[in-house]
Structure formats: structure tokens, C-alpha cells
mmCIF file of N, CA and C in Angstrom:
data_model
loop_
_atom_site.group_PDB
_atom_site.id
_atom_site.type_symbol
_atom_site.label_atom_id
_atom_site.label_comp_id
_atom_site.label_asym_id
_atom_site.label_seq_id
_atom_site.Cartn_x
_atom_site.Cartn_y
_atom_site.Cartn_z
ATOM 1 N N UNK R 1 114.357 98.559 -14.930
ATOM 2 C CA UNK R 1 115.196 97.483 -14.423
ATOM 3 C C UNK R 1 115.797 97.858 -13.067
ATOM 4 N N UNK R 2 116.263 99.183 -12.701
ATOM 5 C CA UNK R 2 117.129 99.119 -11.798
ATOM 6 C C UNK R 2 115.944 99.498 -10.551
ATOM 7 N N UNK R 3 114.998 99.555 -10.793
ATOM 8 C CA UNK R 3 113.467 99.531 -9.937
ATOM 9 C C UNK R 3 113.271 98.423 -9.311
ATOM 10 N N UNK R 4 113.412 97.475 -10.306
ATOM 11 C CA UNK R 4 113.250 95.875 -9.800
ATOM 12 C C UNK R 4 114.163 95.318 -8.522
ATOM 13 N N UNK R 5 115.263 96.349 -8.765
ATOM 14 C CA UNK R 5 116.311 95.349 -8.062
ATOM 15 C C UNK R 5 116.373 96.142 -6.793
ATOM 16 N N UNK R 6 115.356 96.935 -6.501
ATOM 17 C CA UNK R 6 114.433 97.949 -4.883
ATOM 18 C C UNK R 6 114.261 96.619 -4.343
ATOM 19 N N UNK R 7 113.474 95.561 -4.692
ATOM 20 C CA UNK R 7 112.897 93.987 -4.264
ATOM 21 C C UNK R 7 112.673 94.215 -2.563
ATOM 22 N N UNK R 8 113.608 94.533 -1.860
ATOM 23 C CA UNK R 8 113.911 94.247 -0.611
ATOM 24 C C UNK R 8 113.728 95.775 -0.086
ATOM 25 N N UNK R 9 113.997 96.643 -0.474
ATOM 26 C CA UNK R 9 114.011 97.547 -0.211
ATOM 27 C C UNK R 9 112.864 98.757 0.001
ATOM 28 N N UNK R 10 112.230 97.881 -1.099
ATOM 29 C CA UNK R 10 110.701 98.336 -1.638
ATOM 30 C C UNK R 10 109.383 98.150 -1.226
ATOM 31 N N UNK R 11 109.640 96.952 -0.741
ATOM 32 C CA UNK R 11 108.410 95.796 0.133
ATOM 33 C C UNK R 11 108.894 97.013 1.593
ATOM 34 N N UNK R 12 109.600 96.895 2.100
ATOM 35 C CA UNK R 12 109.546 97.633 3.617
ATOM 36 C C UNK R 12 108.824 99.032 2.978
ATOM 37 N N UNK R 13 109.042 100.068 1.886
ATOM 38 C CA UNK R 13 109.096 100.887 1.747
ATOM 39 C C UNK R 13 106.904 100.763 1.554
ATOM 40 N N UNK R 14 107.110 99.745 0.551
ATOM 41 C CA UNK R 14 105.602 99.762 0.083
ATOM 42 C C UNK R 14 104.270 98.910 1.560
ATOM 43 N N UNK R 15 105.072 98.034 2.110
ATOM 44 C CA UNK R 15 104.016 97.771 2.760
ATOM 45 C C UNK R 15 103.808 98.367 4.121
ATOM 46 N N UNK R 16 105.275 99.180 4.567
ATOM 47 C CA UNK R 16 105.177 99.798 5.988
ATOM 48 C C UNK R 16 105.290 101.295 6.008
ATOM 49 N N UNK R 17 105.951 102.151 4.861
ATOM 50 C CA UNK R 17 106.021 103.229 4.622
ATOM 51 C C UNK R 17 107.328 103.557 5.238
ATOM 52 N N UNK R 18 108.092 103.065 5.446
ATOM 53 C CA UNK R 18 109.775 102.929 5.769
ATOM 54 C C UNK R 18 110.141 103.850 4.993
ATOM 55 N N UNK R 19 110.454 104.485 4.889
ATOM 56 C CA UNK R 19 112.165 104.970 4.087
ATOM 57 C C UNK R 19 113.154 104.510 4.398
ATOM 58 N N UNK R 20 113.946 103.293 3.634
ATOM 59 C CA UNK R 20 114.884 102.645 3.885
ATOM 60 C C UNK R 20 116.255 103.417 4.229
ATOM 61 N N UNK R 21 117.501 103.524 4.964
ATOM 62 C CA UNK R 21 118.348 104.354 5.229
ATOM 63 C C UNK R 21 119.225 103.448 4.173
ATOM 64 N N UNK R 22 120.359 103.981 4.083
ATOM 65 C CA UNK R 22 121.889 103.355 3.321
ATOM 66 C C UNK R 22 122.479 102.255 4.200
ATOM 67 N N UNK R 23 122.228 101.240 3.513
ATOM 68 C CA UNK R 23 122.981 100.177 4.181
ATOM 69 C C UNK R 23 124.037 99.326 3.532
ATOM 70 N N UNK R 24 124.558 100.328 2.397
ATOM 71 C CA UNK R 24 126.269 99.451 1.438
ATOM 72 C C UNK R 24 125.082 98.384 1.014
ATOM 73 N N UNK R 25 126.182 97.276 0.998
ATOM 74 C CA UNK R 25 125.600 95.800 0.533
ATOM 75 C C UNK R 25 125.148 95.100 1.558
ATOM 76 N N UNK R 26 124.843 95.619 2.655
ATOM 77 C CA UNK R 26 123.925 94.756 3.587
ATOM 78 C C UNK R 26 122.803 94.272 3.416
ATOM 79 N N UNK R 27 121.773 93.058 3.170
ATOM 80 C CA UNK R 27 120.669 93.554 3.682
ATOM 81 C C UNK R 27 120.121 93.466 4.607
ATOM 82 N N UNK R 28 118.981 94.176 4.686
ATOM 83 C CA UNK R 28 117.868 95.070 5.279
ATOM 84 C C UNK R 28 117.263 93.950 6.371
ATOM 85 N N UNK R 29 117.180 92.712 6.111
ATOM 86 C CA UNK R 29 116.243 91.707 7.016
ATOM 87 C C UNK R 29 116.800 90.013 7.027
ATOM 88 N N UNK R 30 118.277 90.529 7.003
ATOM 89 C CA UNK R 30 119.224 89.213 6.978
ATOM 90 C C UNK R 30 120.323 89.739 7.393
ATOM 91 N N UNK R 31 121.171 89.481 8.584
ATOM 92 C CA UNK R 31 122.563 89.091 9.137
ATOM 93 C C UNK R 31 123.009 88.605 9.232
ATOM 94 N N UNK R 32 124.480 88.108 9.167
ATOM 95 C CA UNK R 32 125.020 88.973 8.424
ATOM 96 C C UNK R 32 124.923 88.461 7.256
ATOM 97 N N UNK R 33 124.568 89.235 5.923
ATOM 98 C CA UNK R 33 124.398 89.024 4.342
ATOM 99 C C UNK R 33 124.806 90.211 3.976
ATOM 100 N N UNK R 34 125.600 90.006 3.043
ATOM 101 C CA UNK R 34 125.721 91.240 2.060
ATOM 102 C C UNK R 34 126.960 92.003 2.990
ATOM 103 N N UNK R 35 127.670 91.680 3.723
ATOM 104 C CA UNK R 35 128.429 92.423 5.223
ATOM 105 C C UNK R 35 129.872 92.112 4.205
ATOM 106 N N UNK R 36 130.472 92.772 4.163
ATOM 107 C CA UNK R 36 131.897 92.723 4.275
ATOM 108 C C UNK R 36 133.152 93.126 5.673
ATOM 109 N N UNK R 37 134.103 92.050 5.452
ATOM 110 C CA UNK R 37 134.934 92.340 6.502
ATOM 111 C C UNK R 37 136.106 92.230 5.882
ATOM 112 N N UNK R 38 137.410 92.376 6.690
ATOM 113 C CA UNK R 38 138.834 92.101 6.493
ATOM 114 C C UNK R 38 139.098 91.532 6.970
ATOM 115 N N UNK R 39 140.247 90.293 6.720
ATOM 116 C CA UNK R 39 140.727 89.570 7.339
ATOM 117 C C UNK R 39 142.233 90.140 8.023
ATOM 118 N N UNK R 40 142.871 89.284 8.752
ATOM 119 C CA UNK R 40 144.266 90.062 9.278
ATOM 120 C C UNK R 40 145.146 90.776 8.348
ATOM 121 N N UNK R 41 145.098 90.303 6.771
ATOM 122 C CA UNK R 41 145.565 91.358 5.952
ATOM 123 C C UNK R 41 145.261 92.682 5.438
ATOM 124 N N UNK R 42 143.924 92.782 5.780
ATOM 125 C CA UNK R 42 143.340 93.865 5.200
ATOM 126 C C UNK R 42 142.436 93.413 4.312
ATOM 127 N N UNK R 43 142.585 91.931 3.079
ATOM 128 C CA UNK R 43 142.159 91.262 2.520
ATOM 129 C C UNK R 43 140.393 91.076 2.781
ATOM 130 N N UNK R 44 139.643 91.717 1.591
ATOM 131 C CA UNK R 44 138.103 91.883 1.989
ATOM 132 C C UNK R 44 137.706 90.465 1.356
ATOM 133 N N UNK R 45 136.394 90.182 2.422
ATOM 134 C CA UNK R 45 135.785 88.695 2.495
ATOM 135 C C UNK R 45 134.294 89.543 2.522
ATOM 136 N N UNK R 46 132.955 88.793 1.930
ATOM 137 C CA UNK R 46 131.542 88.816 2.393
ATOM 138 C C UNK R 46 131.169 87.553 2.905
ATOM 139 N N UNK R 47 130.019 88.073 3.317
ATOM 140 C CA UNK R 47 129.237 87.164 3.817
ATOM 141 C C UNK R 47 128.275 87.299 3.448
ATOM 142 N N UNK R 48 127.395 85.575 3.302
ATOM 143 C CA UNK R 48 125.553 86.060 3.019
ATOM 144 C C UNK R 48 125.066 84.581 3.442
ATOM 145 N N UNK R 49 125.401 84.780 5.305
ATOM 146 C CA UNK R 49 124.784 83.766 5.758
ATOM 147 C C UNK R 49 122.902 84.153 5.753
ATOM 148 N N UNK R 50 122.311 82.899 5.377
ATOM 149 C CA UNK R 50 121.165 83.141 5.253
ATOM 150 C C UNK R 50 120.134 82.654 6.095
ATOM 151 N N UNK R 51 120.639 81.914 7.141
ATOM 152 C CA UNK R 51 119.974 80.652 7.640
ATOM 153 C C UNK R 51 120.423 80.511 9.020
ATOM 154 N N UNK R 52 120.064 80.525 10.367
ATOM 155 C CA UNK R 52 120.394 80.191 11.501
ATOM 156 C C UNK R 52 121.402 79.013 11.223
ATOM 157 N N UNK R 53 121.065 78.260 10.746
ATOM 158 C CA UNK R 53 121.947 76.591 10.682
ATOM 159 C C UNK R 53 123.652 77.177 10.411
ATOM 160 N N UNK R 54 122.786 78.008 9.112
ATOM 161 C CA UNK R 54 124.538 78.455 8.535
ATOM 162 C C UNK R 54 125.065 79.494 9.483
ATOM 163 N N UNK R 55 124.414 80.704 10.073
ATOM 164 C CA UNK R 55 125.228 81.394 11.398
ATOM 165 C C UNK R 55 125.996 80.522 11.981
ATOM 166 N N UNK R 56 125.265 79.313 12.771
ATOM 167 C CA UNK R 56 125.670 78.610 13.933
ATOM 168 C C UNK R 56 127.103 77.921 13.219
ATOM 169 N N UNK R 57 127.019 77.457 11.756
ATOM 170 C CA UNK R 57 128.281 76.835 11.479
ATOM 171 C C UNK R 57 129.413 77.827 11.420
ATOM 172 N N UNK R 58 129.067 79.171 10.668
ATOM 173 C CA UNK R 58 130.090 80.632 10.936
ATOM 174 C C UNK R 58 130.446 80.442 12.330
ATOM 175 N N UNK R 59 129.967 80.991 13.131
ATOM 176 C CA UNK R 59 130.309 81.269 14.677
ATOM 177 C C UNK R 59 130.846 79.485 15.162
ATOM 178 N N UNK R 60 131.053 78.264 14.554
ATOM 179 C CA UNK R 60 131.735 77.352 14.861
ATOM 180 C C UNK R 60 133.014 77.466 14.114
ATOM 181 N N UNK R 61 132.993 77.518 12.828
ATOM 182 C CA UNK R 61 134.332 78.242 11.882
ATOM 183 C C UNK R 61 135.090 79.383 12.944
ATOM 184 N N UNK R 62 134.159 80.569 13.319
ATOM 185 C CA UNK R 62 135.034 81.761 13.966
ATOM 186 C C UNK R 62 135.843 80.799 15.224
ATOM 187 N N UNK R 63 135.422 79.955 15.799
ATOM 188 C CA UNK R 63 136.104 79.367 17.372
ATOM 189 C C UNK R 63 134.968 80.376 18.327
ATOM 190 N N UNK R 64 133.967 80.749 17.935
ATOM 191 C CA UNK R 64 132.836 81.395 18.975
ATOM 192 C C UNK R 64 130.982 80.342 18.888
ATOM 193 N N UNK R 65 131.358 79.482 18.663
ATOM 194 C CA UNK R 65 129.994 78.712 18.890
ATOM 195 C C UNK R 65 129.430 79.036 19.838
ATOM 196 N N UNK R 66 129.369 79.658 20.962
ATOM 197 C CA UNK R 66 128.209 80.281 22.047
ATOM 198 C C UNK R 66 127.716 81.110 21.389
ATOM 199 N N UNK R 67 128.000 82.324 20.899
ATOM 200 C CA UNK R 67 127.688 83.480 20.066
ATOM 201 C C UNK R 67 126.331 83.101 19.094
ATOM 202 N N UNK R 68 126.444 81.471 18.721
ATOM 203 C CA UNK R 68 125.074 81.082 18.010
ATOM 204 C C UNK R 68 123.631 80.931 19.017
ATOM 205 N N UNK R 69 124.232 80.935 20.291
ATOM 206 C CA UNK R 69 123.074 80.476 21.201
ATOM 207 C C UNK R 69 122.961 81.853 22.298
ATOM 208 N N UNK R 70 123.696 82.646 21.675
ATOM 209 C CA UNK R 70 123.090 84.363 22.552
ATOM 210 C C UNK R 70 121.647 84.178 22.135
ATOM 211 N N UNK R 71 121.018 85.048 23.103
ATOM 212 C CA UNK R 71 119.168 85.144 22.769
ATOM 213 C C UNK R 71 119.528 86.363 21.368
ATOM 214 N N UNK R 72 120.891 87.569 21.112
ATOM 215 C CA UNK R 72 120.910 88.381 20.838
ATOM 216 C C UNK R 72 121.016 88.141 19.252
ATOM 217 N N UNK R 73 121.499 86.837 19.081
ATOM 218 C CA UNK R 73 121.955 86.668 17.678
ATOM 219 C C UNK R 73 121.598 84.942 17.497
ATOM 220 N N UNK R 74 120.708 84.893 18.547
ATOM 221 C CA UNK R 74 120.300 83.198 17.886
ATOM 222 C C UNK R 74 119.012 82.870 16.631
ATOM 223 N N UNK R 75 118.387 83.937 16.333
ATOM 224 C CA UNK R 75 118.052 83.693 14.887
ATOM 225 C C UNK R 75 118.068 85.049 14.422
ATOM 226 N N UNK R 76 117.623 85.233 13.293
ATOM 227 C CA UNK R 76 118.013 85.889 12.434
ATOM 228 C C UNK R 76 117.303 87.179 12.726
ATOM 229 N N UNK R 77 115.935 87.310 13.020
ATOM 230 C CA UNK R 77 115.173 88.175 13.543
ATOM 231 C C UNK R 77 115.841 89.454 14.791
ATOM 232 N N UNK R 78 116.521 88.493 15.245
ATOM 233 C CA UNK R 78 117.475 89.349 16.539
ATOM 234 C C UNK R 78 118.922 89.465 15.923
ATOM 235 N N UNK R 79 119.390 88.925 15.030
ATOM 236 C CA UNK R 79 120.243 89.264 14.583
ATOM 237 C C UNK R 79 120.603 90.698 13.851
ATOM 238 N N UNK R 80 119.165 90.889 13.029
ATOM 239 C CA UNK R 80 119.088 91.549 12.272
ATOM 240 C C UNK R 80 118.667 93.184 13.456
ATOM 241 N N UNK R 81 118.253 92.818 14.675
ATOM 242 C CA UNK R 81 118.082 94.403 15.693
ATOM 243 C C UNK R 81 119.295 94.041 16.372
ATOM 244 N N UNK R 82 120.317 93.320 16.008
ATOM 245 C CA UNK R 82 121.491 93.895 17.089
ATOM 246 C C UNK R 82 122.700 93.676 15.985
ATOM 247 N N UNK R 83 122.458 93.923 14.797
ATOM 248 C CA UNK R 83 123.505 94.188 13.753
ATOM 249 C C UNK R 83 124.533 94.434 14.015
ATOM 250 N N UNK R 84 125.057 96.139 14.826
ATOM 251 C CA UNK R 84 125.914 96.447 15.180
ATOM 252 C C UNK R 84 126.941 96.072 16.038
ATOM 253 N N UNK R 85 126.068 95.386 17.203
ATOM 254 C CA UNK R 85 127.027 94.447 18.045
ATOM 255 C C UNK R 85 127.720 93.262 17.436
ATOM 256 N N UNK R 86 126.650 92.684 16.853
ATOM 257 C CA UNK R 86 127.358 91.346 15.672
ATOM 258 C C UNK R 86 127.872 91.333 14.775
ATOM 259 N N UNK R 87 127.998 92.665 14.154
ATOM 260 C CA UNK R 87 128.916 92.829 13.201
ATOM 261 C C UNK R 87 130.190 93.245 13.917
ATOM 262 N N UNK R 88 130.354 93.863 14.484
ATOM 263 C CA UNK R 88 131.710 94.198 15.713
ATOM 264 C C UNK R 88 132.150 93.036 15.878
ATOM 265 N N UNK R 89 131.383 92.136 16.294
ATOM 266 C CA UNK R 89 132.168 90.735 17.044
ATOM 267 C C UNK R 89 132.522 89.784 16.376
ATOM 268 N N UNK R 90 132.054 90.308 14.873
ATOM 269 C CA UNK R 90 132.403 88.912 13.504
ATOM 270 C C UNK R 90 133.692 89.078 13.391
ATOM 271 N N UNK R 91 133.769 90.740 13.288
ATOM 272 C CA UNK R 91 134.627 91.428 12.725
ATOM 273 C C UNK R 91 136.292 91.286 13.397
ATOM 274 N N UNK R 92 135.794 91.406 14.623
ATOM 275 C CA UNK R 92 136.966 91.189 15.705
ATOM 276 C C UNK R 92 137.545 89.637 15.078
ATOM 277 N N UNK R 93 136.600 88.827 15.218
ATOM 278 C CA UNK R 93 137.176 86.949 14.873
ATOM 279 C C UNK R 93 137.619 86.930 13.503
ATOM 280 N N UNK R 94 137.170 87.929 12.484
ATOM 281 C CA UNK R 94 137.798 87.604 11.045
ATOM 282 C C UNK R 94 138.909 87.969 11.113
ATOM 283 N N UNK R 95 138.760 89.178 11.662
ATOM 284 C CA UNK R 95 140.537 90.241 11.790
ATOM 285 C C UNK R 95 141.275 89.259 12.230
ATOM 286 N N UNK R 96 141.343 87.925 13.023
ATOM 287 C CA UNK R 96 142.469 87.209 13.482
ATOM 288 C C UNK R 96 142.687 86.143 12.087
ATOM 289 N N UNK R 97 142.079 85.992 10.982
ATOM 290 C CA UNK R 97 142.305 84.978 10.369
ATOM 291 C C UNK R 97 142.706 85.482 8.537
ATOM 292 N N UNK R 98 142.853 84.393 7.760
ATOM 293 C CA UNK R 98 143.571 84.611 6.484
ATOM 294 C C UNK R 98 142.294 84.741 5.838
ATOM 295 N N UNK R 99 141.900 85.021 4.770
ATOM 296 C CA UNK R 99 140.682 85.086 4.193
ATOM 297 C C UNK R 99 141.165 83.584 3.483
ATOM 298 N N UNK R 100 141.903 83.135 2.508
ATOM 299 C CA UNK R 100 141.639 82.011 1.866
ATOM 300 C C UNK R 100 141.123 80.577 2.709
ATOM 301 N N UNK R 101 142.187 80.458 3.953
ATOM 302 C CA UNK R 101 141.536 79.697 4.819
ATOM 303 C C UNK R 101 140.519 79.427 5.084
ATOM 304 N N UNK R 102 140.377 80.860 5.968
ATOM 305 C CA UNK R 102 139.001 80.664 6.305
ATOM 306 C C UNK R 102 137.850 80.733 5.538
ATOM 307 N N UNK R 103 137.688 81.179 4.017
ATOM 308 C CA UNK R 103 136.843 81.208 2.745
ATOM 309 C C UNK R 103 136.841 79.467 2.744
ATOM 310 N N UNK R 104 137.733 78.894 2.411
ATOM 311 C CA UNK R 104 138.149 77.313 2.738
ATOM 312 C C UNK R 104 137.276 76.244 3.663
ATOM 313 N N UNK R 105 137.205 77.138 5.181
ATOM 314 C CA UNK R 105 136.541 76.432 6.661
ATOM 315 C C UNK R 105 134.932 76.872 6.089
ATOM 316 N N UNK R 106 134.874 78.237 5.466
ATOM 317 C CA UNK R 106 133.212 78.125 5.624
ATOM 318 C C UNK R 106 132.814 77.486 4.689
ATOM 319 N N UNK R 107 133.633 77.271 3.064
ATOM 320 C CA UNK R 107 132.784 76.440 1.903
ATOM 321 C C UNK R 107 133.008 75.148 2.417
ATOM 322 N N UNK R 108 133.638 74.394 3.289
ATOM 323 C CA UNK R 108 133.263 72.969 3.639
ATOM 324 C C UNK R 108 132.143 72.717 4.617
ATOM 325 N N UNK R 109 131.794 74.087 5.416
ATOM 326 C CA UNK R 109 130.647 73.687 5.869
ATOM 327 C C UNK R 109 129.829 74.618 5.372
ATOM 328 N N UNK R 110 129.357 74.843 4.359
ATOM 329 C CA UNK R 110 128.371 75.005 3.805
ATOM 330 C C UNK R 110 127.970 76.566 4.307
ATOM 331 N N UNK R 111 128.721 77.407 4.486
ATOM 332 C CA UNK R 111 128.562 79.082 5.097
ATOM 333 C C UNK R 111 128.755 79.942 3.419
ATOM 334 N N UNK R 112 127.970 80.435 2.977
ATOM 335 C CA UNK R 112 128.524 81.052 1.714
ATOM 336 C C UNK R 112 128.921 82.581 2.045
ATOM 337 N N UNK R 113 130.432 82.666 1.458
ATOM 338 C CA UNK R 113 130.806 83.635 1.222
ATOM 339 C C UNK R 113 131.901 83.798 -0.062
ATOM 340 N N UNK R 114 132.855 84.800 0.108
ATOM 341 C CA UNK R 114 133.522 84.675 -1.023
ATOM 342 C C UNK R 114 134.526 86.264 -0.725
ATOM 343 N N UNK R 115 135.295 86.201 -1.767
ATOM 344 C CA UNK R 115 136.296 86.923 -1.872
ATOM 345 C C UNK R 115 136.361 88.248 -2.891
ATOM 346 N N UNK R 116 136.828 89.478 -1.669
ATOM 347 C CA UNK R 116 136.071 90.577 -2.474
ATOM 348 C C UNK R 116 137.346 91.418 -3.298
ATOM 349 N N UNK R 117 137.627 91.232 -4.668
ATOM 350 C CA UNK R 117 138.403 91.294 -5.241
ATOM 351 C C UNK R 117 138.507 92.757 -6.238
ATOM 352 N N UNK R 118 139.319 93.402 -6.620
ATOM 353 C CA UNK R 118 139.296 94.981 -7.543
ATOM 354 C C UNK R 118 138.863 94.336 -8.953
ATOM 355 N N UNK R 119 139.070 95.055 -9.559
ATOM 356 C CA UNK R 119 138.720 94.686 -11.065
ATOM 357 C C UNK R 119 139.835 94.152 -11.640
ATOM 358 N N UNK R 120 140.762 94.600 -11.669
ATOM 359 C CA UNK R 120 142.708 93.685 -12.328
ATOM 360 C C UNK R 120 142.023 92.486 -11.113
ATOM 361 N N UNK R 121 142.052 92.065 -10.245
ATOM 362 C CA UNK R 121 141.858 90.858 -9.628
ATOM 363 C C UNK R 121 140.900 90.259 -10.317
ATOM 364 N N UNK R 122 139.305 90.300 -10.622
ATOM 365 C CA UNK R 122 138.229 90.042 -10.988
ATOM 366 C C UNK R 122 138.978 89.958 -12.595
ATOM 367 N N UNK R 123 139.179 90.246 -13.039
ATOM 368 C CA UNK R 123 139.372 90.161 -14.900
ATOM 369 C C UNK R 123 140.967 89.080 -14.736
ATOM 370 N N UNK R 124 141.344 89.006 -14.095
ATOM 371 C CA UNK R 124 142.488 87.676 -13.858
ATOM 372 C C UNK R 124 142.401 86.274 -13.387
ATOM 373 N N UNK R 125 140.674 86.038 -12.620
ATOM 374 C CA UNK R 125 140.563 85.309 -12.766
ATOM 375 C C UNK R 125 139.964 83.802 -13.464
ATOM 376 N N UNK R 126 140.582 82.553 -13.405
ATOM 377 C CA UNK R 126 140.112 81.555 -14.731
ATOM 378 C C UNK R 126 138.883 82.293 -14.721
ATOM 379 N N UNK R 127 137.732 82.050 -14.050
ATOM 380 C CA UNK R 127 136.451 82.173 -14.355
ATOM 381 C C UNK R 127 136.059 83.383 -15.239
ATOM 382 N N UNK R 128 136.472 84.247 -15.225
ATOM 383 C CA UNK R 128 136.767 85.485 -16.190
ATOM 384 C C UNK R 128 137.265 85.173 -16.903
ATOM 385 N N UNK R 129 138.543 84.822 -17.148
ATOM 386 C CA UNK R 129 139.015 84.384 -18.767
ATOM 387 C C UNK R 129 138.499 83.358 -19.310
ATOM 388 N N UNK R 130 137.864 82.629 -19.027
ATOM 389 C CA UNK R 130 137.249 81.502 -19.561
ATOM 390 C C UNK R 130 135.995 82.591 -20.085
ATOM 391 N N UNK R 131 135.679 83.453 -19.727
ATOM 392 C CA UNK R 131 134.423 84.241 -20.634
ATOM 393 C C UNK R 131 135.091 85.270 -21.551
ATOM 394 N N UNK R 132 136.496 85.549 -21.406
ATOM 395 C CA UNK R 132 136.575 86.905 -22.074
ATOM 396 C C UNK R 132 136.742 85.965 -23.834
ATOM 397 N N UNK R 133 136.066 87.102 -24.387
ATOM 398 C CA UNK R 133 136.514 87.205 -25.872
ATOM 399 C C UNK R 133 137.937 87.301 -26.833
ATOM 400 N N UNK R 134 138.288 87.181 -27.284
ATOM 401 C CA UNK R 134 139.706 86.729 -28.118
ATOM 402 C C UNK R 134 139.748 87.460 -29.401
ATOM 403 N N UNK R 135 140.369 88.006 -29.548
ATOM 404 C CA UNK R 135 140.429 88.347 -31.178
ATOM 405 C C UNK R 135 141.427 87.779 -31.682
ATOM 406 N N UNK R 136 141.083 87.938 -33.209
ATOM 407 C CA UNK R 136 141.727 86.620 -34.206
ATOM 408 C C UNK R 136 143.238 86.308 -33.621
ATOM 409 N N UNK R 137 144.227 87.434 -33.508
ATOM 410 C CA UNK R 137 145.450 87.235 -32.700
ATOM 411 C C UNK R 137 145.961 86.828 -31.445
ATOM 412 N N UNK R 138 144.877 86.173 -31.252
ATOM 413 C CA UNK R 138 144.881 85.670 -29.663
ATOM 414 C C UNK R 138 144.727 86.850 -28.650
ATOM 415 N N UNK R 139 144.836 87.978 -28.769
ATOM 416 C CA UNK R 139 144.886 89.141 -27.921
ATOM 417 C C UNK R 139 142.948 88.988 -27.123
ATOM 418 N N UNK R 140 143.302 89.504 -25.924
ATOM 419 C CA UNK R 140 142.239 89.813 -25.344
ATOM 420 C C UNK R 140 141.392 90.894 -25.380
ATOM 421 N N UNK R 141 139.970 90.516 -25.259
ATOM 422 C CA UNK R 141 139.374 91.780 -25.964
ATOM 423 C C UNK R 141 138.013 91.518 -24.432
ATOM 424 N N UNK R 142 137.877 92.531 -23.929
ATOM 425 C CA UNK R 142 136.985 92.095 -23.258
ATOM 426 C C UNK R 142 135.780 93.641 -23.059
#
């Protein structure tokens, strides 16, 4: 099982002979996806824009819509060889903003990301308690 989930990692490895380096939760042939940032609190946000359309709406959310029409980061292909610069410059525009907000600006236009939470955060929320288990005393059992 945990072979399977190489998927992305494996194809570079199997069809080019790559040895993939450590890249956290990035991946490998999509920018930014899998990227985490902070917002002005410190407060961690991801990203897993997948799609030029959806960059261009991010970088309209950030207040940087040119940034979609650099040659450096206008599709994904160049996005993905100038990572480092574009991740710097996301990073700079998130650091000015709230994560709920702006989690807010990208799910109305259609940018998926989400909110990167500890485990007491993650086990507190509805969507979690609506799965945890109960024992006969009402106590939580998870």
C-alpha cells in the first residue's frame, strides 16, 4: 500500500530514472500544490492549485494578477522550474493576510485550499465529531 501512494513519485523515478529529492507535501509536477504557507498570524494554509485558470484566480485573490501572466509562472510547466521564486512571492502576499478570509476569497473562486490544523484542532472539528464514536455514556471514544 504505501508503494502505491510513490504514484507521482515513481513514474519520474520509473520512466526517467530520477531519484526524486524530498519535497514535504509538495508535488513534484504541480505549483503550487501540496505548498504550505502562513498567514500574518503564523496560522498554516495549503494550497493545491491545479490548473492555470485556478493560479490566475490565486494571484487575483493575492491583489498580484500580473504574476499570472509572467512567462515565469504563466502555466504550470514554468511554474513548476521556478518554484522557488513563486513560492517566495506567494508567500510574501499570504504573510499580509488572515487565513480564514482569505481561505473564504479562494473557495468563492474556486482556488482549493484549506486550513492546516494540529490534531486537538482536527479532532474538534464538526466534521470529526460527526464521525467520532460514542460510548453508551455519551463519552467520546475515538
Amino acid at each position: 500500500a504505501a508503494v502505491a501512494a510513490l504514484a507521482n513519485q515513481a513514474t519520474g523515478y520509473l520512466c526517467a530514472g530520477v531519484v526524486p529529492q524530498r519535497m514535504g507535501s509538495e508535488h513534484p509536477s504541480i505549483c503550487p500544490y501540496g505548498t504550505a504557507f502562513d498567514d500574518r498570524d503564523g496560522q498554516p494554509l495549503i494550497l493545491a492549485v491545479g490548473s492555470d485558470s485556478q493560479f490566475r484566480a490565486l494571484c487575483e485573490v493575492l491583489g498580484c494578477a500580473d504574476v499570472a501572466d509572467d512567462v515565469r509562472f504563466a502555466k504550470n510547466v514554468a511554474r513548476v522550474e521556478h518554484r522557488k521564486e513563486l513560492v517566495a512571492l506567494l508567500a510574501a502576499r499570504i504573510r499580509e493576510r488572515e487565513r480564514a478570509e482569505l481561505l473564504e476569497q479562494l473557495k468563492i473562486r474556486h482556488v482549493p485550499a484549506g486550513a492546516i490544523g494540529d490534531m486537538a484542532t482536527v479532532f474538534k472539528a464538526p466534521q470529526a465529531q460527526a464521525l467520532a464514536a460514542r460510548s453508551d455514556d455519551g463519552g467520546e471514544v475515538l
